[in-house]
JSON list of C-alpha atoms in Angstrom, two decimals:
[
{"chain": "A", "resi": 30, "resn": "MET", "atom": "CA", "xyz": [-0.45, -0.21, 0.57]},
{"chain": "A", "resi": 31, "resn": "GLY", "atom": "CA", "xyz": [1.41, 3.01, -1.03]},
{"chain": "A", "resi": 32, "resn": "SER", "atom": "CA", "xyz": [0.60, 6.94, 0.11]},
{"chain": "A", "resi": 33, "resn": "ALA", "atom": "CA", "xyz": [1.27, 10.25, -0.64]},
{"chain": "A", "resi": 34, "resn": "ASP", "atom": "CA", "xyz": [1.72, 13.81, 1.04]},
{"chain": "A", "resi": 35, "resn": "ALA", "atom": "CA", "xyz": [-0.91, 16.77, -0.04]},
{"chain": "A", "resi": 36, "resn": "THR", "atom": "CA", "xyz": [-0.89, 20.43, 0.67]},
{"chain": "A", "resi": 37, "resn": "VAL", "atom": "CA", "xyz": [-4.13, 21.59, 1.79]},
{"chain": "A", "resi": 38, "resn": "ASN", "atom": "CA", "xyz": [-4.10, 25.33, 2.19]},
{"chain": "A", "resi": 39, "resn": "PHE", "atom": "CA", "xyz": [-7.27, 26.98, 4.08]},
{"chain": "A", "resi": 40, "resn": "VAL", "atom": "CA", "xyz": [-8.33, 30.43, 2.95]},
{"chain": "A", "resi": 41, "resn": "PRO", "atom": "CA", "xyz": [-9.48, 32.58, 5.85]},
{"chain": "A", "resi": 42, "resn": "TYR", "atom": "CA", "xyz": [-11.74, 35.33, 2.93]},
{"chain": "A", "resi": 43, "resn": "GLY", "atom": "CA", "xyz": [-14.75, 34.45, 2.48]},
{"chain": "A", "resi": 44, "resn": "LEU", "atom": "CA", "xyz": [-17.98, 36.01, 2.41]},
{"chain": "A", "resi": 45, "resn": "SER", "atom": "CA", "xyz": [-22.44, 35.83, 0.93]},
{"chain": "A", "resi": 46, "resn": "VAL", "atom": "CA", "xyz": [-24.28, 38.53, -0.26]},
{"chain": "A", "resi": 47, "resn": "GLN", "atom": "CA", "xyz": [-28.20, 37.93, -0.12]},
{"chain": "A", "resi": 48, "resn": "LEU", "atom": "CA", "xyz": [-30.47, 41.03, -1.13]},
{"chain": "A", "resi": 49, "resn": "ASN", "atom": "CA", "xyz": [-34.47, 40.84, -0.11]},
{"chain": "A", "resi": 50, "resn": "LEU", "atom": "CA", "xyz": [-37.10, 43.71, -0.21]},
{"chain": "A", "resi": 51, "resn": "MET", "atom": "CA", "xyz": [-37.32, 46.05, 3.13]},
{"chain": "A", "resi": 52, "resn": "GLN", "atom": "CA", "xyz": [-40.17, 48.09, 2.92]},
{"chain": "A", "resi": 53, "resn": "GLY", "atom": "CA", "xyz": [-42.17, 49.00, 0.10]},
{"chain": "A", "resi": 54, "resn": "SER", "atom": "CA", "xyz": [-43.62, 46.87, -3.31]},
{"chain": "A", "resi": 55, "resn": "GLY", "atom": "CA", "xyz": [-40.32, 46.56, -5.29]},
{"chain": "A", "resi": 56, "resn": "SER", "atom": "CA", "xyz": [-40.80, 50.45, -7.18]},
{"chain": "A", "resi": 57, "resn": "PRO", "atom": "CA", "xyz": [-38.65, 53.59, -6.67]},
{"chain": "A", "resi": 58, "resn": "GLY", "atom": "CA", "xyz": [-39.63, 54.34, -3.36]},
{"chain": "A", "resi": 59, "resn": "SER", "atom": "CA", "xyz": [-38.37, 50.70, -1.69]},
{"chain": "A", "resi": 60, "resn": "THR", "atom": "CA", "xyz": [-36.50, 50.08, 0.86]},
{"chain": "A", "resi": 61, "resn": "TYR", "atom": "CA", "xyz": [-34.09, 46.62, 0.97]},
{"chain": "A", "resi": 62, "resn": "ALA", "atom": "CA", "xyz": [-31.98, 44.78, 2.95]},
{"chain": "A", "resi": 63, "resn": "MET", "atom": "CA", "xyz": [-28.67, 43.86, 1.64]},
{"chain": "A", "resi": 64, "resn": "THR", "atom": "CA", "xyz": [-27.51, 40.81, 4.41]},
{"chain": "A", "resi": 65, "resn": "VAL", "atom": "CA", "xyz": [-23.39, 40.13, 4.39]},
{"chain": "A", "resi": 66, "resn": "THR", "atom": "CA", "xyz": [-22.16, 37.51, 5.98]},
{"chain": "A", "resi": 67, "resn": "ASN", "atom": "CA", "xyz": [-18.11, 36.37, 6.75]},
{"chain": "A", "resi": 68, "resn": "TYR", "atom": "CA", "xyz": [-18.00, 33.34, 5.57]},
{"chain": "A", "resi": 69, "resn": "GLY", "atom": "CA", "xyz": [-14.09, 33.23, 6.33]},
{"chain": "A", "resi": 70, "resn": "THR", "atom": "CA", "xyz": [-11.69, 32.10, 9.54]},
{"chain": "A", "resi": 71, "resn": "VAL", "atom": "CA", "xyz": [-10.97, 35.61, 9.87]},
{"chain": "A", "resi": 72, "resn": "LYS", "atom": "CA", "xyz": [-12.08, 38.93, 10.75]},
{"chain": "A", "resi": 73, "resn": "ASP", "atom": "CA", "xyz": [-12.32, 41.05, 8.51]},
{"chain": "A", "resi": 74, "resn": "THR", "atom": "CA", "xyz": [-14.45, 44.84, 5.98]},
{"chain": "A", "resi": 75, "resn": "TYR", "atom": "CA", "xyz": [-16.05, 44.97, 3.38]},
{"chain": "A", "resi": 76, "resn": "SER", "atom": "CA", "xyz": [-16.83, 47.64, 0.64]},
{"chain": "A", "resi": 77, "resn": "LEU", "atom": "CA", "xyz": [-19.95, 47.80, -0.51]},
{"chain": "A", "resi": 78, "resn": "THR", "atom": "CA", "xyz": [-20.65, 49.19, -4.17]},
{"chain": "A", "resi": 79, "resn": "LEU", "atom": "CA", "xyz": [-24.40, 49.39, -5.58]},
{"chain": "A", "resi": 80, "resn": "ALA", "atom": "CA", "xyz": [-24.57, 48.37, -9.87]},
{"chain": "A", "resi": 81, "resn": "GLY", "atom": "CA", "xyz": [-26.72, 48.83, -12.89]},
{"chain": "A", "resi": 82, "resn": "PRO", "atom": "CA", "xyz": [-29.34, 51.71, -14.06]},
{"chain": "A", "resi": 83, "resn": "ALA", "atom": "CA", "xyz": [-31.25, 51.39, -10.70]},
{"chain": "A", "resi": 84, "resn": "ALA", "atom": "CA", "xyz": [-28.39, 52.20, -8.45]},
{"chain": "A", "resi": 85, "resn": "LEU", "atom": "CA", "xyz": [-28.59, 55.37, -10.19]},
{"chain": "A", "resi": 86, "resn": "SER", "atom": "CA", "xyz": [-31.19, 56.39, -7.98]},
{"chain": "A", "resi": 87, "resn": "SER", "atom": "CA", "xyz": [-30.74, 54.42, -5.22]},
{"chain": "A", "resi": 88, "resn": "SER", "atom": "CA", "xyz": [-28.10, 55.21, -1.77]},
{"chain": "A", "resi": 89, "resn": "LEU", "atom": "CA", "xyz": [-26.45, 52.57, 0.84]},
{"chain": "A", "resi": 90, "resn": "ALA", "atom": "CA", "xyz": [-26.96, 53.63, 4.26]},
{"chain": "A", "resi": 91, "resn": "ARG", "atom": "CA", "xyz": [-22.54, 52.41, 5.15]},
{"chain": "A", "resi": 92, "resn": "THR", "atom": "CA", "xyz": [-20.35, 52.17, 2.15]},
{"chain": "A", "resi": 93, "resn": "SER", "atom": "CA", "xyz": [-17.79, 49.52, 4.27]},
{"chain": "A", "resi": 94, "resn": "VAL", "atom": "CA", "xyz": [-19.24, 46.58, 7.69]},
{"chain": "A", "resi": 95, "resn": "THR", "atom": "CA", "xyz": [-16.30, 44.53, 9.50]},
{"chain": "A", "resi": 96, "resn": "LEU", "atom": "CA", "xyz": [-17.69, 41.58, 10.48]},
{"chain": "A", "resi": 97, "resn": "ALA", "atom": "CA", "xyz": [-16.49, 39.19, 13.01]},
{"chain": "A", "resi": 98, "resn": "PRO", "atom": "CA", "xyz": [-16.34, 35.32, 11.83]},
{"chain": "A", "resi": 99, "resn": "GLY", "atom": "CA", "xyz": [-19.22, 33.51, 11.04]},
{"chain": "A", "resi": 100, "resn": "ASN", "atom": "CA", "xyz": [-21.60, 37.47, 11.39]},
{"chain": "A", "resi": 101, "resn": "SER", "atom": "CA", "xyz": [-23.75, 38.75, 10.13]},
{"chain": "A", "resi": 102, "resn": "GLN", "atom": "CA", "xyz": [-25.01, 42.14, 9.20]},
{"chain": "A", "resi": 103, "resn": "THR", "atom": "CA", "xyz": [-28.36, 43.89, 7.59]},
{"chain": "A", "resi": 104, "resn": "ILE", "atom": "CA", "xyz": [-27.20, 46.74, 5.75]},
{"chain": "A", "resi": 105, "resn": "ALA", "atom": "CA", "xyz": [-30.47, 49.95, 3.48]},
{"chain": "A", "resi": 106, "resn": "ILE", "atom": "CA", "xyz": [-30.62, 50.51, 0.56]},
{"chain": "A", "resi": 107, "resn": "THR", "atom": "CA", "xyz": [-33.51, 53.15, -0.45]},
{"chain": "A", "resi": 108, "resn": "THR", "atom": "CA", "xyz": [-34.81, 54.27, -3.40]},
{"chain": "A", "resi": 109, "resn": "ASN", "atom": "CA", "xyz": [-35.51, 56.97, -5.71]},
{"chain": "A", "resi": 110, "resn": "GLN", "atom": "CA", "xyz": [-37.53, 58.00, -8.03]},
{"chain": "A", "resi": 111, "resn": "ALA", "atom": "CA", "xyz": [-35.72, 57.45, -11.28]},
{"chain": "A", "resi": 112, "resn": "ALA", "atom": "CA", "xyz": [-37.01, 59.47, -13.61]},
{"chain": "A", "resi": 113, "resn": "PHE", "atom": "CA", "xyz": [-34.26, 59.52, -16.02]},
{"chain": "A", "resi": 114, "resn": "ALA", "atom": "CA", "xyz": [-36.10, 55.87, -16.84]},
{"chain": "A", "resi": 115, "resn": "LEU", "atom": "CA", "xyz": [-38.69, 54.01, -18.67]},
{"chain": "A", "resi": 116, "resn": "PRO", "atom": "CA", "xyz": [-41.48, 52.33, -17.82]},
{"chain": "A", "resi": 117, "resn": "GLY", "atom": "CA", "xyz": [-39.95, 48.44, -17.20]},
{"chain": "A", "resi": 118, "resn": "ILE", "atom": "CA", "xyz": [-37.97, 47.12, -14.73]},
{"chain": "A", "resi": 119, "resn": "LEU", "atom": "CA", "xyz": [-33.82, 47.98, -13.80]},
{"chain": "A", "resi": 120, "resn": "ASP", "atom": "CA", "xyz": [-31.69, 46.13, -12.36]},
{"chain": "A", "resi": 121, "resn": "LEU", "atom": "CA", "xyz": [-30.08, 46.28, -8.59]},
{"chain": "A", "resi": 122, "resn": "THR", "atom": "CA", "xyz": [-26.90, 44.55, -7.74]},
{"chain": "A", "resi": 123, "resn": "ALA", "atom": "CA", "xyz": [-25.48, 45.01, -4.07]},
{"chain": "A", "resi": 124, "resn": "ILE", "atom": "CA", "xyz": [-21.38, 43.85, -4.35]},
{"chain": "A", "resi": 125, "resn": "ALA", "atom": "CA", "xyz": [-19.36, 43.02, -1.19]},
{"chain": "A", "resi": 126, "resn": "THR", "atom": "CA", "xyz": [-15.48, 43.43, -1.79]},
{"chain": "A", "resi": 127, "resn": "SER", "atom": "CA", "xyz": [-13.02, 41.30, 0.60]},
{"chain": "A", "resi": 128, "resn": "GLN", "atom": "CA", "xyz": [-10.34, 44.69, 2.42]},
{"chain": "A", "resi": 129, "resn": "GLY", "atom": "CA", "xyz": [-8.12, 42.05, 3.78]},
{"chain": "A", "resi": 130, "resn": "ASP", "atom": "CA", "xyz": [-7.88, 39.26, 0.03]},
{"chain": "A", "resi": 131, "resn": "PRO", "atom": "CA", "xyz": [-9.70, 41.60, -2.88]},
{"chain": "A", "resi": 132, "resn": "ALA", "atom": "CA", "xyz": [-10.52, 38.80, -5.25]},
{"chain": "A", "resi": 133, "resn": "ILE", "atom": "CA", "xyz": [-13.15, 37.64, -2.26]},
{"chain": "A", "resi": 134, "resn": "THR", "atom": "CA", "xyz": [-16.03, 39.43, -3.53]},
{"chain": "A", "resi": 135, "resn": "SER", "atom": "CA", "xyz": [-20.47, 38.14, -3.28]},
{"chain": "A", "resi": 136, "resn": "ALA", "atom": "CA", "xyz": [-23.50, 39.25, -5.54]},
{"chain": "A", "resi": 137, "resn": "ALA", "atom": "CA", "xyz": [-26.57, 39.70, -5.02]},
{"chain": "A", "resi": 138, "resn": "SER", "atom": "CA", "xyz": [-29.37, 41.61, -7.75]},
{"chain": "A", "resi": 139, "resn": "THR", "atom": "CA", "xyz": [-33.02, 42.55, -7.54]},
{"chain": "A", "resi": 140, "resn": "ASP", "atom": "CA", "xyz": [-35.17, 44.00, -9.95]},
{"chain": "A", "resi": 141, "resn": "LEU", "atom": "CA", "xyz": [-36.62, 47.85, -9.73]},
{"chain": "A", "resi": 142, "resn": "THR", "atom": "CA", "xyz": [-39.66, 48.03, -11.37]},
{"chain": "A", "resi": 143, "resn": "ILE", "atom": "CA", "xyz": [-41.37, 51.03, -12.85]},
{"chain": "A", "resi": 144, "resn": "ALA", "atom": "CA", "xyz": [-44.38, 51.99, -13.70]},
{"chain": "A", "resi": 145, "resn": "SER", "atom": "CA", "xyz": [-45.50, 54.58, -15.95]},
{"chain": "A", "resi": 146, "resn": "THR", "atom": "CA", "xyz": [-46.66, 57.95, -15.68]},
{"chain": "A", "resi": 147, "resn": "GLN", "atom": "CA", "xyz": [-48.37, 60.62, -17.03]},
{"chain": "A", "resi": 148, "resn": "GLY", "atom": "CA", "xyz": [-47.30, 63.65, -16.60]},
{"chain": "A", "resi": 149, "resn": "LEU", "atom": "CA", "xyz": [-47.04, 67.77, -18.64]},
{"chain": "A", "resi": 150, "resn": "THR", "atom": "CA", "xyz": [-45.68, 71.16, -18.30]},
{"chain": "A", "resi": 151, "resn": "ALA", "atom": "CA", "xyz": [-46.82, 74.15, -21.49]},
{"chain": "A", "resi": 152, "resn": "GLN", "atom": "CA", "xyz": [-45.78, 77.92, -21.75]},
{"chain": "A", "resi": 153, "resn": "LEU", "atom": "CA", "xyz": [-46.57, 80.34, -24.57]},
{"chain": "A", "resi": 154, "resn": "SER", "atom": "CA", "xyz": [-43.80, 82.73, -25.85]},
{"chain": "A", "resi": 155, "resn": "PRO", "atom": "CA", "xyz": [-43.66, 85.17, -25.33]},
{"chain": "A", "resi": 156, "resn": "THR", "atom": "CA", "xyz": [-45.96, 84.82, -22.20]},
{"chain": "A", "resi": 157, "resn": "VAL", "atom": "CA", "xyz": [-47.31, 88.31, -23.55]},
{"chain": "A", "resi": 158, "resn": "GLN", "atom": "CA", "xyz": [-47.25, 90.48, -27.15]},
{"chain": "A", "resi": 159, "resn": "VAL", "atom": "CA", "xyz": [-48.73, 94.38, -27.20]},
{"chain": "A", "resi": 160, "resn": "LEU", "atom": "CA", "xyz": [-49.16, 95.88, -30.34]},
{"chain": "A", "resi": 161, "resn": "SER", "atom": "CA", "xyz": [-48.74, 98.88, -30.89]},
{"chain": "A", "resi": 162, "resn": "VAL", "atom": "CA", "xyz": [-52.68, 98.67, -33.25]},
{"chain": "A", "resi": 163, "resn": "PRO", "atom": "CA", "xyz": [-55.06, 95.72, -34.82]},
{"chain": "A", "resi": 164, "resn": "GLY", "atom": "CA", "xyz": [-53.86, 93.56, -36.49]},
{"chain": "A", "resi": 165, "resn": "SER", "atom": "CA", "xyz": [-52.18, 89.20, -35.64]},
{"chain": "A", "resi": 166, "resn": "SER", "atom": "CA", "xyz": [-49.26, 87.89, -34.20]},
{"chain": "A", "resi": 167, "resn": "SER", "atom": "CA", "xyz": [-47.73, 84.86, -33.13]},
{"chain": "A", "resi": 168, "resn": "PHE", "atom": "CA", "xyz": [-47.09, 82.59, -30.03]},
{"chain": "A", "resi": 169, "resn": "GLU", "atom": "CA", "xyz": [-44.67, 79.26, -29.61]},
{"chain": "A", "resi": 170, "resn": "LEU", "atom": "CA", "xyz": [-46.59, 76.84, -27.36]},
{"chain": "A", "resi": 171, "resn": "MET", "atom": "CA", "xyz": [-43.93, 75.08, -26.07]},
{"chain": "A", "resi": 172, "resn": "VAL", "atom": "CA", "xyz": [-45.22, 71.39, -23.84]},
{"chain": "A", "resi": 173, "resn": "THR", "atom": "CA", "xyz": [-42.85, 69.37, -22.72]},
{"chain": "A", "resi": 174, "resn": "ASN", "atom": "CA", "xyz": [-44.35, 65.31, -22.09]},
{"chain": "A", "resi": 175, "resn": "THR", "atom": "CA", "xyz": [-43.07, 65.07, -17.56]},
{"chain": "A", "resi": 176, "resn": "GLY", "atom": "CA", "xyz": [-44.08, 61.54, -17.39]},
{"chain": "A", "resi": 177, "resn": "ASN", "atom": "CA", "xyz": [-42.44, 58.29, -18.55]},
{"chain": "A", "resi": 178, "resn": "THR", "atom": "CA", "xyz": [-44.12, 57.16, -21.18]},
{"chain": "A", "resi": 179, "resn": "GLU", "atom": "CA", "xyz": [-45.45, 58.63, -24.61]},
{"chain": "A", "resi": 180, "resn": "ASP", "atom": "CA", "xyz": [-48.16, 60.70, -24.94]},
{"chain": "A", "resi": 181, "resn": "THR", "atom": "CA", "xyz": [-51.44, 62.37, -27.19]},
{"chain": "A", "resi": 182, "resn": "TYR", "atom": "CA", "xyz": [-52.57, 66.36, -25.86]},
{"chain": "A", "resi": 183, "resn": "THR", "atom": "CA", "xyz": [-54.78, 68.63, -26.95]},
{"chain": "A", "resi": 184, "resn": "ALA", "atom": "CA", "xyz": [-54.45, 71.55, -26.92]},
{"chain": "A", "resi": 185, "resn": "THR", "atom": "CA", "xyz": [-57.87, 73.62, -26.85]},
{"chain": "A", "resi": 186, "resn": "ILE", "atom": "CA", "xyz": [-57.17, 77.90, -28.29]},
{"chain": "A", "resi": 187, "resn": "THR", "atom": "CA", "xyz": [-59.71, 79.96, -25.40]},
{"chain": "A", "resi": 188, "resn": "ASP", "atom": "CA", "xyz": [-61.36, 82.85, -26.61]},
{"chain": "A", "resi": 189, "resn": "ALA", "atom": "CA", "xyz": [-60.16, 85.67, -24.25]},
{"chain": "A", "resi": 190, "resn": "CYS", "atom": "CA", "xyz": [-60.61, 88.66, -26.37]},
{"chain": "A", "resi": 191, "resn": "GLY", "atom": "CA", "xyz": [-61.78, 88.01, -29.46]},
{"chain": "A", "resi": 192, "resn": "PRO", "atom": "CA", "xyz": [-63.04, 85.40, -32.64]},
{"chain": "A", "resi": 193, "resn": "VAL", "atom": "CA", "xyz": [-60.80, 82.77, -32.50]},
{"chain": "A", "resi": 194, "resn": "GLY", "atom": "CA", "xyz": [-60.60, 80.52, -35.53]},
{"chain": "A", "resi": 195, "resn": "VAL", "atom": "CA", "xyz": [-58.18, 77.69, -34.97]},
{"chain": "A", "resi": 196, "resn": "GLY", "atom": "CA", "xyz": [-59.43, 74.50, -33.44]},
{"chain": "A", "resi": 197, "resn": "PRO", "atom": "CA", "xyz": [-58.02, 72.05, -31.31]},
{"chain": "A", "resi": 198, "resn": "ILE", "atom": "CA", "xyz": [-54.33, 71.13, -31.54]},
{"chain": "A", "resi": 199, "resn": "VAL", "atom": "CA", "xyz": [-53.32, 66.77, -31.09]},
{"chain": "A", "resi": 200, "resn": "MET", "atom": "CA", "xyz": [-49.57, 66.98, -30.34]},
{"chain": "A", "resi": 201, "resn": "ASP", "atom": "CA", "xyz": [-47.86, 63.49, -29.35]},
{"chain": "A", "resi": 202, "resn": "VAL", "atom": "CA", "xyz": [-45.78, 63.52, -27.62]},
{"chain": "A", "resi": 203, "resn": "LEU", "atom": "CA", "xyz": [-42.24, 61.10, -26.47]},
{"chain": "A", "resi": 204, "resn": "PRO", "atom": "CA", "xyz": [-41.12, 60.86, -23.23]},
{"chain": "A", "resi": 205, "resn": "ASN", "atom": "CA", "xyz": [-37.92, 63.37, -21.53]},
{"chain": "A", "resi": 206, "resn": "PRO", "atom": "CA", "xyz": [-36.00, 62.42, -21.20]},
{"chain": "A", "resi": 207, "resn": "ALA", "atom": "CA", "xyz": [-36.59, 59.20, -23.22]},
{"chain": "A", "resi": 208, "resn": "TRP", "atom": "CA", "xyz": [-32.80, 57.20, -23.16]},
{"chain": "A", "resi": 209, "resn": "ILE", "atom": "CA", "xyz": [-31.30, 56.05, -20.06]},
{"chain": "A", "resi": 210, "resn": "GLN", "atom": "CA", "xyz": [-27.71, 55.73, -20.13]},
{"chain": "A", "resi": 211, "resn": "VAL", "atom": "CA", "xyz": [-27.12, 52.44, -18.67]},
{"chain": "A", "resi": 212, "resn": "ALA", "atom": "CA", "xyz": [-23.05, 51.70, -19.18]},
{"chain": "A", "resi": 213, "resn": "LYS", "atom": "CA", "xyz": [-19.83, 54.12, -19.48]},
{"chain": "A", "resi": 214, "resn": "VAL", "atom": "CA", "xyz": [-17.52, 51.48, -21.34]},
{"chain": "A", "resi": 215, "resn": "GLY", "atom": "CA", "xyz": [-18.86, 49.62, -24.17]},
{"chain": "A", "resi": 216, "resn": "PRO", "atom": "CA", "xyz": [-18.27, 46.96, -27.75]},
{"chain": "A", "resi": 217, "resn": "SER", "atom": "CA", "xyz": [-15.31, 47.83, -30.41]},
{"chain": "A", "resi": 218, "resn": "SER", "atom": "CA", "xyz": [-15.53, 50.42, -32.78]},
{"chain": "A", "resi": 219, "resn": "ARG", "atom": "CA", "xyz": [-18.69, 49.68, -35.35]},
{"chain": "A", "resi": 220, "resn": "GLN", "atom": "CA", "xyz": [-19.16, 49.99, -38.95]},
{"chain": "A", "resi": 221, "resn": "ASP", "atom": "CA", "xyz": [-21.86, 49.94, -41.34]},
{"chain": "A", "resi": 222, "resn": "ALA", "atom": "CA", "xyz": [-24.76, 50.92, -37.85]},
{"chain": "A", "resi": 223, "resn": "ALA", "atom": "CA", "xyz": [-27.98, 50.86, -38.88]},
{"chain": "A", "resi": 224, "resn": "ILE", "atom": "CA", "xyz": [-31.64, 52.05, -37.19]},
{"chain": "A", "resi": 225, "resn": "ALA", "atom": "CA", "xyz": [-35.39, 50.61, -37.92]},
{"chain": "A", "resi": 226, "resn": "PHE", "atom": "CA", "xyz": [-38.62, 51.10, -35.83]},
{"chain": "A", "resi": 227, "resn": "ASP", "atom": "CA", "xyz": [-40.55, 48.30, -35.53]},
{"chain": "A", "resi": 228, "resn": "SER", "atom": "CA", "xyz": [-44.50, 49.24, -36.09]},
{"chain": "A", "resi": 229, "resn": "ASN", "atom": "CA", "xyz": [-45.78, 46.12, -35.17]},
{"chain": "A", "resi": 230, "resn": "ARG", "atom": "CA", "xyz": [-43.87, 45.96, -31.38]},
{"chain": "A", "resi": 231, "resn": "GLY", "atom": "CA", "xyz": [-43.74, 50.04, -31.31]},
{"chain": "A", "resi": 232, "resn": "VAL", "atom": "CA", "xyz": [-40.45, 50.66, -30.54]},
{"chain": "A", "resi": 233, "resn": "THR", "atom": "CA", "xyz": [-37.23, 51.21, -31.94]},
{"chain": "A", "resi": 234, "resn": "VAL", "atom": "CA", "xyz": [-34.45, 48.79, -33.10]},
{"chain": "A", "resi": 235, "resn": "LEU", "atom": "CA", "xyz": [-30.56, 49.89, -33.18]},
{"chain": "A", "resi": 236, "resn": "PHE", "atom": "CA", "xyz": [-28.36, 47.63, -34.98]},
{"chain": "A", "resi": 237, "resn": "GLY", "atom": "CA", "xyz": [-24.81, 48.24, -34.17]},
{"chain": "A", "resi": 238, "resn": "GLY", "atom": "CA", "xyz": [-22.87, 46.91, -36.49]},
{"chain": "A", "resi": 239, "resn": "PRO", "atom": "CA", "xyz": [-20.11, 44.23, -37.67]},
{"chain": "A", "resi": 240, "resn": "ASP", "atom": "CA", "xyz": [-16.42, 44.44, -35.58]}
]
């Protein structure tokens, strides 16, 4: 019977992250609980960060936590209104990184649900027109969609000082802003990019082009 020698290396650092809804319905304004557990064999401090599109409107109660082996701590994550986002789902990821060994990380993700909202502002420019003699003049009506979905508005001119012969004006206005930047890095340079509107689904499709 033979024998063999082996060396076993015990890694002293280890952790896990859990992310659960603490309060709210999973929409902006909800509070999440980030639970960090030290599964290592030594005391360690962990750096805490958020990632994903929902991180742009979310904040951690603290950005680091120190734990003894086997201990856990829960950190609150507050989410705020995401005025930049269109209706749908935004990813929110909570990440913990060991300061003792930065190669040791753990993360957990959840979804932040963005509901449809409607709103608008309207302004005439200029607000006043002074006529030196009887005649006509013109104003510019600026309508801004402050919601997050495309909407249609009807502008009606009411008679305040004389006959008005212009009927209701119907406007289809996109939300402002209508885009969200989800990353600052991307693929390498492309060519032959193209964009088209899919009328069946009501979405704009962008082809970035081949390498």
